[in-house]
JSON list of C-alpha atoms in Angstrom, two decimals:
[
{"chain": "A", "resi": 1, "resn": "UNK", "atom": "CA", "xyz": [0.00, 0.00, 0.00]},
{"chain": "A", "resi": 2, "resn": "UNK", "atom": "CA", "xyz": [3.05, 2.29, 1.03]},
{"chain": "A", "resi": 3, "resn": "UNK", "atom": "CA", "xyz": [4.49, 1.63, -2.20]},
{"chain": "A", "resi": 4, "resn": "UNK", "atom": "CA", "xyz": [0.98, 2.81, -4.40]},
{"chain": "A", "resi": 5, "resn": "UNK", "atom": "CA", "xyz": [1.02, 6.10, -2.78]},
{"chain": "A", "resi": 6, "resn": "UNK", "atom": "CA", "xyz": [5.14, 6.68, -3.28]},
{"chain": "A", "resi": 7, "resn": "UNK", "atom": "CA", "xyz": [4.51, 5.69, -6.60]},
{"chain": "A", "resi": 8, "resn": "UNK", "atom": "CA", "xyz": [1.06, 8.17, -7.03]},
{"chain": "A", "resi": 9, "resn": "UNK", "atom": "CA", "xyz": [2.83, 10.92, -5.17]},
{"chain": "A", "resi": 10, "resn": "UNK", "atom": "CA", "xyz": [5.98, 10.81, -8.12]},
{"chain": "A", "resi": 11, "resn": "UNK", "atom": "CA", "xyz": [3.45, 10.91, -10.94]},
{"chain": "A", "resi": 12, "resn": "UNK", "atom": "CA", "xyz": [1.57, 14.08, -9.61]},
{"chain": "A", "resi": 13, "resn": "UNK", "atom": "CA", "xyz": [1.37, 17.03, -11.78]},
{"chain": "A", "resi": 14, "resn": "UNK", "atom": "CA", "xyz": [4.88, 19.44, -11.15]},
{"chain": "A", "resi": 15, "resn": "UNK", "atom": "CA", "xyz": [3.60, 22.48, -10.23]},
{"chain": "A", "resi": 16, "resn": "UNK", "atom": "CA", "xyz": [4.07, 25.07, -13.87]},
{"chain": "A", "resi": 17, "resn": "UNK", "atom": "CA", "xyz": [6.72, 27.58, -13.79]},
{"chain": "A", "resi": 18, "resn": "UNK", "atom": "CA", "xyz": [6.96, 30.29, -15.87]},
{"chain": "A", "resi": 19, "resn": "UNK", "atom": "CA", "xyz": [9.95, 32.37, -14.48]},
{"chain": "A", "resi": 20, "resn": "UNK", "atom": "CA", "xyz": [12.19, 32.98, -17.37]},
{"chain": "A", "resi": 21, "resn": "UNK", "atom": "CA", "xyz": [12.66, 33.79, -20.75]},
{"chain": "A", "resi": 22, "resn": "UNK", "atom": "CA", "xyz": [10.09, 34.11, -23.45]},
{"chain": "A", "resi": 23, "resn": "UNK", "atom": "CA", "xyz": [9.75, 34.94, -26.56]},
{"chain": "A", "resi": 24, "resn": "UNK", "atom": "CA", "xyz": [6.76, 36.75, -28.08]},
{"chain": "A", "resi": 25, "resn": "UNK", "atom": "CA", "xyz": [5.47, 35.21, -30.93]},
{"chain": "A", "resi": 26, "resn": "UNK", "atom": "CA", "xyz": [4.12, 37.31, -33.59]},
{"chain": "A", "resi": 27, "resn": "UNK", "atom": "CA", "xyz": [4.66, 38.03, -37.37]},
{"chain": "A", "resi": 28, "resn": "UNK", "atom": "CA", "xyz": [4.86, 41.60, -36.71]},
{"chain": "A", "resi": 29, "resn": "UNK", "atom": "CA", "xyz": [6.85, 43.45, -34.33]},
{"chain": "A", "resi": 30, "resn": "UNK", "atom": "CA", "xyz": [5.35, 45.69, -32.03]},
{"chain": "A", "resi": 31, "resn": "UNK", "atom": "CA", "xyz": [5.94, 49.63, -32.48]},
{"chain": "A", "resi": 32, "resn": "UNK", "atom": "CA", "xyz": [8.65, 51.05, -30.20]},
{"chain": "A", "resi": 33, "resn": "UNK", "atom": "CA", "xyz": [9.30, 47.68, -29.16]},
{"chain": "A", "resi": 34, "resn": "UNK", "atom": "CA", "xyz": [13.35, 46.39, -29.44]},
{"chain": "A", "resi": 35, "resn": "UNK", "atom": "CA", "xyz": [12.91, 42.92, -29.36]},
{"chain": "A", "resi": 36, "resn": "UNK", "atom": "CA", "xyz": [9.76, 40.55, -28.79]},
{"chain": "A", "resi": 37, "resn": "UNK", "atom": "CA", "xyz": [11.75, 39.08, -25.31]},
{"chain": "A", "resi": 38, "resn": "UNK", "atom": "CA", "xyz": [9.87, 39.09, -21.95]},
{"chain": "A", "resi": 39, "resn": "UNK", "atom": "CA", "xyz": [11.34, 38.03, -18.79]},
{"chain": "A", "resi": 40, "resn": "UNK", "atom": "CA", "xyz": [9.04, 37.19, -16.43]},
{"chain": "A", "resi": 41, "resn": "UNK", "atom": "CA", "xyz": [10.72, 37.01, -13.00]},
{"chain": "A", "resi": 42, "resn": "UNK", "atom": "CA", "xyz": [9.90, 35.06, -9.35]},
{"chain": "A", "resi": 43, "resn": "UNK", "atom": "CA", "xyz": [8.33, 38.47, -8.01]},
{"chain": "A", "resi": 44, "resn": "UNK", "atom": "CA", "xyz": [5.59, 38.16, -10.25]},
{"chain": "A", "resi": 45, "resn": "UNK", "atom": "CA", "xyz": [6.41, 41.03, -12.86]},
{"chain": "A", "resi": 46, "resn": "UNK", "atom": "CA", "xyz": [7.27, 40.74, -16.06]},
{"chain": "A", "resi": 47, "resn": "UNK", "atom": "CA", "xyz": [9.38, 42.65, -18.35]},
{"chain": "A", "resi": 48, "resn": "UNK", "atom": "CA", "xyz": [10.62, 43.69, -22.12]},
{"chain": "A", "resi": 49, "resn": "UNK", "atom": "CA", "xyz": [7.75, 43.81, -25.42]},
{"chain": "A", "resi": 50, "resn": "UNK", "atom": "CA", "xyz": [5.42, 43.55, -22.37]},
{"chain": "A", "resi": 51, "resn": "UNK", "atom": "CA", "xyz": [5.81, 44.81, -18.64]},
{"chain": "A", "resi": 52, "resn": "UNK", "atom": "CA", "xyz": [3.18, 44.58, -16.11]},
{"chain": "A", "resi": 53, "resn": "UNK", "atom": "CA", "xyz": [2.70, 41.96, -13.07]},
{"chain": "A", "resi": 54, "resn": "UNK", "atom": "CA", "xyz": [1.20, 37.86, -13.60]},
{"chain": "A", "resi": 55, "resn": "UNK", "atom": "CA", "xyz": [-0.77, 36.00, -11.72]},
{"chain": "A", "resi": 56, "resn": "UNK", "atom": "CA", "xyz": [-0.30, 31.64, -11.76]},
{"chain": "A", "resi": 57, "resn": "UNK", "atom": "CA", "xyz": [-3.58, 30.04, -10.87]},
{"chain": "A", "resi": 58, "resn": "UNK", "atom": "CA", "xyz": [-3.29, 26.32, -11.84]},
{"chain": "A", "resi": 59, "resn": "UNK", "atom": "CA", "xyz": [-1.72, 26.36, -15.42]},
{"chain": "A", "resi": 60, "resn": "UNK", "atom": "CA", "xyz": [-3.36, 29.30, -16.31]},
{"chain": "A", "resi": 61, "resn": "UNK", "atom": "CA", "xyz": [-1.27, 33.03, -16.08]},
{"chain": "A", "resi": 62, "resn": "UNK", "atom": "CA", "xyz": [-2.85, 36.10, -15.95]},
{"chain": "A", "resi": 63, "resn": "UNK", "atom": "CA", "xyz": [-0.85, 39.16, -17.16]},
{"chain": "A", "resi": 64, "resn": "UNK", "atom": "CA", "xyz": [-2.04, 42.48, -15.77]},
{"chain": "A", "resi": 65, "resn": "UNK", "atom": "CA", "xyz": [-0.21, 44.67, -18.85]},
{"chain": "A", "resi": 66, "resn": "UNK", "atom": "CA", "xyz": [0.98, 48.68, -17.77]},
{"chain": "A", "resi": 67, "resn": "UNK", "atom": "CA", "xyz": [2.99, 49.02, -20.88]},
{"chain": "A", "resi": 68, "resn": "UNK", "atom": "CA", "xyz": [3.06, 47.28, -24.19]},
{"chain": "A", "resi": 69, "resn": "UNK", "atom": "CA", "xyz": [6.26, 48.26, -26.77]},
{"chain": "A", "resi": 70, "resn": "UNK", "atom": "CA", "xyz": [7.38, 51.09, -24.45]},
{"chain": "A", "resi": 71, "resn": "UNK", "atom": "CA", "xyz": [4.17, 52.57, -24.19]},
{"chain": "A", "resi": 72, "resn": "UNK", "atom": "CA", "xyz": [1.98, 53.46, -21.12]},
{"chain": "A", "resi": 73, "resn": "UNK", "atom": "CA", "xyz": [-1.56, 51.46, -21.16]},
{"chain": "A", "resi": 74, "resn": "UNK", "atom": "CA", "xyz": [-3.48, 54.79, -20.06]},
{"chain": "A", "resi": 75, "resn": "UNK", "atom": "CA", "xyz": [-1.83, 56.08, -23.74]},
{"chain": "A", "resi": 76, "resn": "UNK", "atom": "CA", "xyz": [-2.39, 53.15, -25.71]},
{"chain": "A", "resi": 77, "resn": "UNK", "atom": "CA", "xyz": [-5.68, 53.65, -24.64]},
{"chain": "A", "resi": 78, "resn": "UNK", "atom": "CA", "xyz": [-6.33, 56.27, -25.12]},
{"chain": "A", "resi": 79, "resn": "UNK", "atom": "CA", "xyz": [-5.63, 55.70, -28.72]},
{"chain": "A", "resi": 80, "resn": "UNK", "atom": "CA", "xyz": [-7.90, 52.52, -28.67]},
{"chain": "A", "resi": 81, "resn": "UNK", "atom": "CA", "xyz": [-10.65, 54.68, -27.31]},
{"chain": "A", "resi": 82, "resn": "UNK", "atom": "CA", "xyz": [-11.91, 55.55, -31.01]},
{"chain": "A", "resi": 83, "resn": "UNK", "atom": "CA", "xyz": [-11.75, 52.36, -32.42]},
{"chain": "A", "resi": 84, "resn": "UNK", "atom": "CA", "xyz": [-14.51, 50.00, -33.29]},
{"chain": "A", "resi": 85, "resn": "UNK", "atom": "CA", "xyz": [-13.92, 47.51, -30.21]},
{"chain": "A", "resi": 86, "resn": "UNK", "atom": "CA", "xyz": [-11.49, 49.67, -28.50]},
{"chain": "A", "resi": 87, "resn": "UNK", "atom": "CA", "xyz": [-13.38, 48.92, -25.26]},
{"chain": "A", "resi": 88, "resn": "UNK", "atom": "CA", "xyz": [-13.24, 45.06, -25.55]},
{"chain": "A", "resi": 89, "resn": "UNK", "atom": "CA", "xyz": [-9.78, 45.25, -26.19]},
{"chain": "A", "resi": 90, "resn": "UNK", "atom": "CA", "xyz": [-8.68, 47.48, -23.31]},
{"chain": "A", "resi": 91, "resn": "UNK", "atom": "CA", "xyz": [-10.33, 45.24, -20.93]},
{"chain": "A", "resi": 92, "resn": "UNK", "atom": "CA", "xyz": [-8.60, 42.00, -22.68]},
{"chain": "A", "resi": 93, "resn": "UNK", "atom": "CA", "xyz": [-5.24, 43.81, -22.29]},
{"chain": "A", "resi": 94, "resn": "UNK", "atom": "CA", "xyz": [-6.39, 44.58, -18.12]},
{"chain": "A", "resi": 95, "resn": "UNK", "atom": "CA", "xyz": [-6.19, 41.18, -17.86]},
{"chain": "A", "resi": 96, "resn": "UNK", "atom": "CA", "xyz": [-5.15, 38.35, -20.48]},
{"chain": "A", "resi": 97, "resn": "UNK", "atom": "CA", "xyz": [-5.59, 34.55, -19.79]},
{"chain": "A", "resi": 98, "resn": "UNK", "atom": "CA", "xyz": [-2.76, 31.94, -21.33]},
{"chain": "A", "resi": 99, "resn": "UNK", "atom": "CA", "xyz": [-2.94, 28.59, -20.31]},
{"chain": "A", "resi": 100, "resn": "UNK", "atom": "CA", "xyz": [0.29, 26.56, -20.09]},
{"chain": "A", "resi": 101, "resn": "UNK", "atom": "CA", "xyz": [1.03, 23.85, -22.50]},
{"chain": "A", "resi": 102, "resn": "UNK", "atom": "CA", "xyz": [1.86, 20.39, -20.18]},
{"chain": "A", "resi": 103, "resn": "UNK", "atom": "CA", "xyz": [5.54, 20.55, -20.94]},
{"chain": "A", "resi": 104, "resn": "UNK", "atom": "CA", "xyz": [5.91, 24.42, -19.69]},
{"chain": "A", "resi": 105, "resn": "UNK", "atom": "CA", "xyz": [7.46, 25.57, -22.74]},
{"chain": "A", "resi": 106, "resn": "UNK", "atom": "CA", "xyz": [4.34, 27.78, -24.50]},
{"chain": "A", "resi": 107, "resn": "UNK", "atom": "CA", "xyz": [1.79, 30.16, -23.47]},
{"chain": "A", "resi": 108, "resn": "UNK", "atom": "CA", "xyz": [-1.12, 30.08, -25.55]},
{"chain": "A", "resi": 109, "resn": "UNK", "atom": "CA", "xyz": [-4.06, 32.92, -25.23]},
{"chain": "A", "resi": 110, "resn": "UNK", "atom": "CA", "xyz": [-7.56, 31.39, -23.70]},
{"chain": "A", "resi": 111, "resn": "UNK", "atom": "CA", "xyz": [-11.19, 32.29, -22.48]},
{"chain": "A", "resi": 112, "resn": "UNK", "atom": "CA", "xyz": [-10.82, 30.53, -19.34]},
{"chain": "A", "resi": 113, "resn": "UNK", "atom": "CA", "xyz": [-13.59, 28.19, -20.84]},
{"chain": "A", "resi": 114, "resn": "UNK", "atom": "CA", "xyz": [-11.31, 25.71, -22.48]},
{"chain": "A", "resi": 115, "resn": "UNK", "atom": "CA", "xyz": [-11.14, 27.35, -25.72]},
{"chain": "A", "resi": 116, "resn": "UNK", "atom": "CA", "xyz": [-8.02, 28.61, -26.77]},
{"chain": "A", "resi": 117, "resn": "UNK", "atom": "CA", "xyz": [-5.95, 30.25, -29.83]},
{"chain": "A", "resi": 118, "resn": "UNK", "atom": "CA", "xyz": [-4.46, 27.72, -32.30]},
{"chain": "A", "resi": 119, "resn": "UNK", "atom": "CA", "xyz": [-0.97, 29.17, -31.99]},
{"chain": "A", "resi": 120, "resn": "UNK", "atom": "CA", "xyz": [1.08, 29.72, -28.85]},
{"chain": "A", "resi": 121, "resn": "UNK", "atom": "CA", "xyz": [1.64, 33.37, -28.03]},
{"chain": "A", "resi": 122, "resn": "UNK", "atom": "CA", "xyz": [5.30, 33.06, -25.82]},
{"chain": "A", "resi": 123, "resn": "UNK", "atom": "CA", "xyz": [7.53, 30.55, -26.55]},
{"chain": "A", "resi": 124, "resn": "UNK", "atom": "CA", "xyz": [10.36, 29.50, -23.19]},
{"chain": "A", "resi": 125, "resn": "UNK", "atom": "CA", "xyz": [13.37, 30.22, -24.52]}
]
């Protein structure tokens, strides 16, 4: 009996871990942005093409952007204000879902319903 649960304890799910490097992945680099690199770090901010703070809850991060490509959120905004869907996509960028692939190596967006996009959108470096 000792021996089942040993053996059920080692096959548990490791717990995810994002801190590091990651790379952005997208076709198009963002304005005023350097390189598409983000660094997320033990303190729970993140840095680089993105900056901002993440939350881990089960293998699903939260980002909570303040800056995107060097600029403020307030001004990017701001600039989104007039667009058709400029709301809906402030609010996404207040807080965007990614749910981590089992081998901790991608970040893919999702709705927190089980849906998500086809193509990862950080890549561990």
């Amino acid at each position: 009996m000792a021996c089942v649960f040993l053996l059920a304890c080692g096959c548990a799910n490791k717990p995810v871990d994002i801190v590091g490097k990651w790379k952005l992945n997208t076709p198009v680099p963002l304005p005023g942005a350097n390189s598409t690199d983000v660094t997320f770090a033990a303190d729970h901010s993140f840095s680089g093409v993105y900056s901002g703070t993440w939350a881990l809850y089960g293998d699903v991060v939260t980002l909570h952007i303040t800056a995107m490509g060097g600029m403020s959120m307030d001004t990017l905004k701001g600039m989104m204000a007039s667009q058709p869907n400029g709301d809906a996509a402030s609010k996404f960028l207040d807080s965007m879902p990614l749910k981590v692939d089992s081998s901790g190596k991608s970040m893919t967006l999702t709705d927190n319903k089980g849906h998500t996009s086809p193509m990862p959108m950080f890549t561990k470096e």
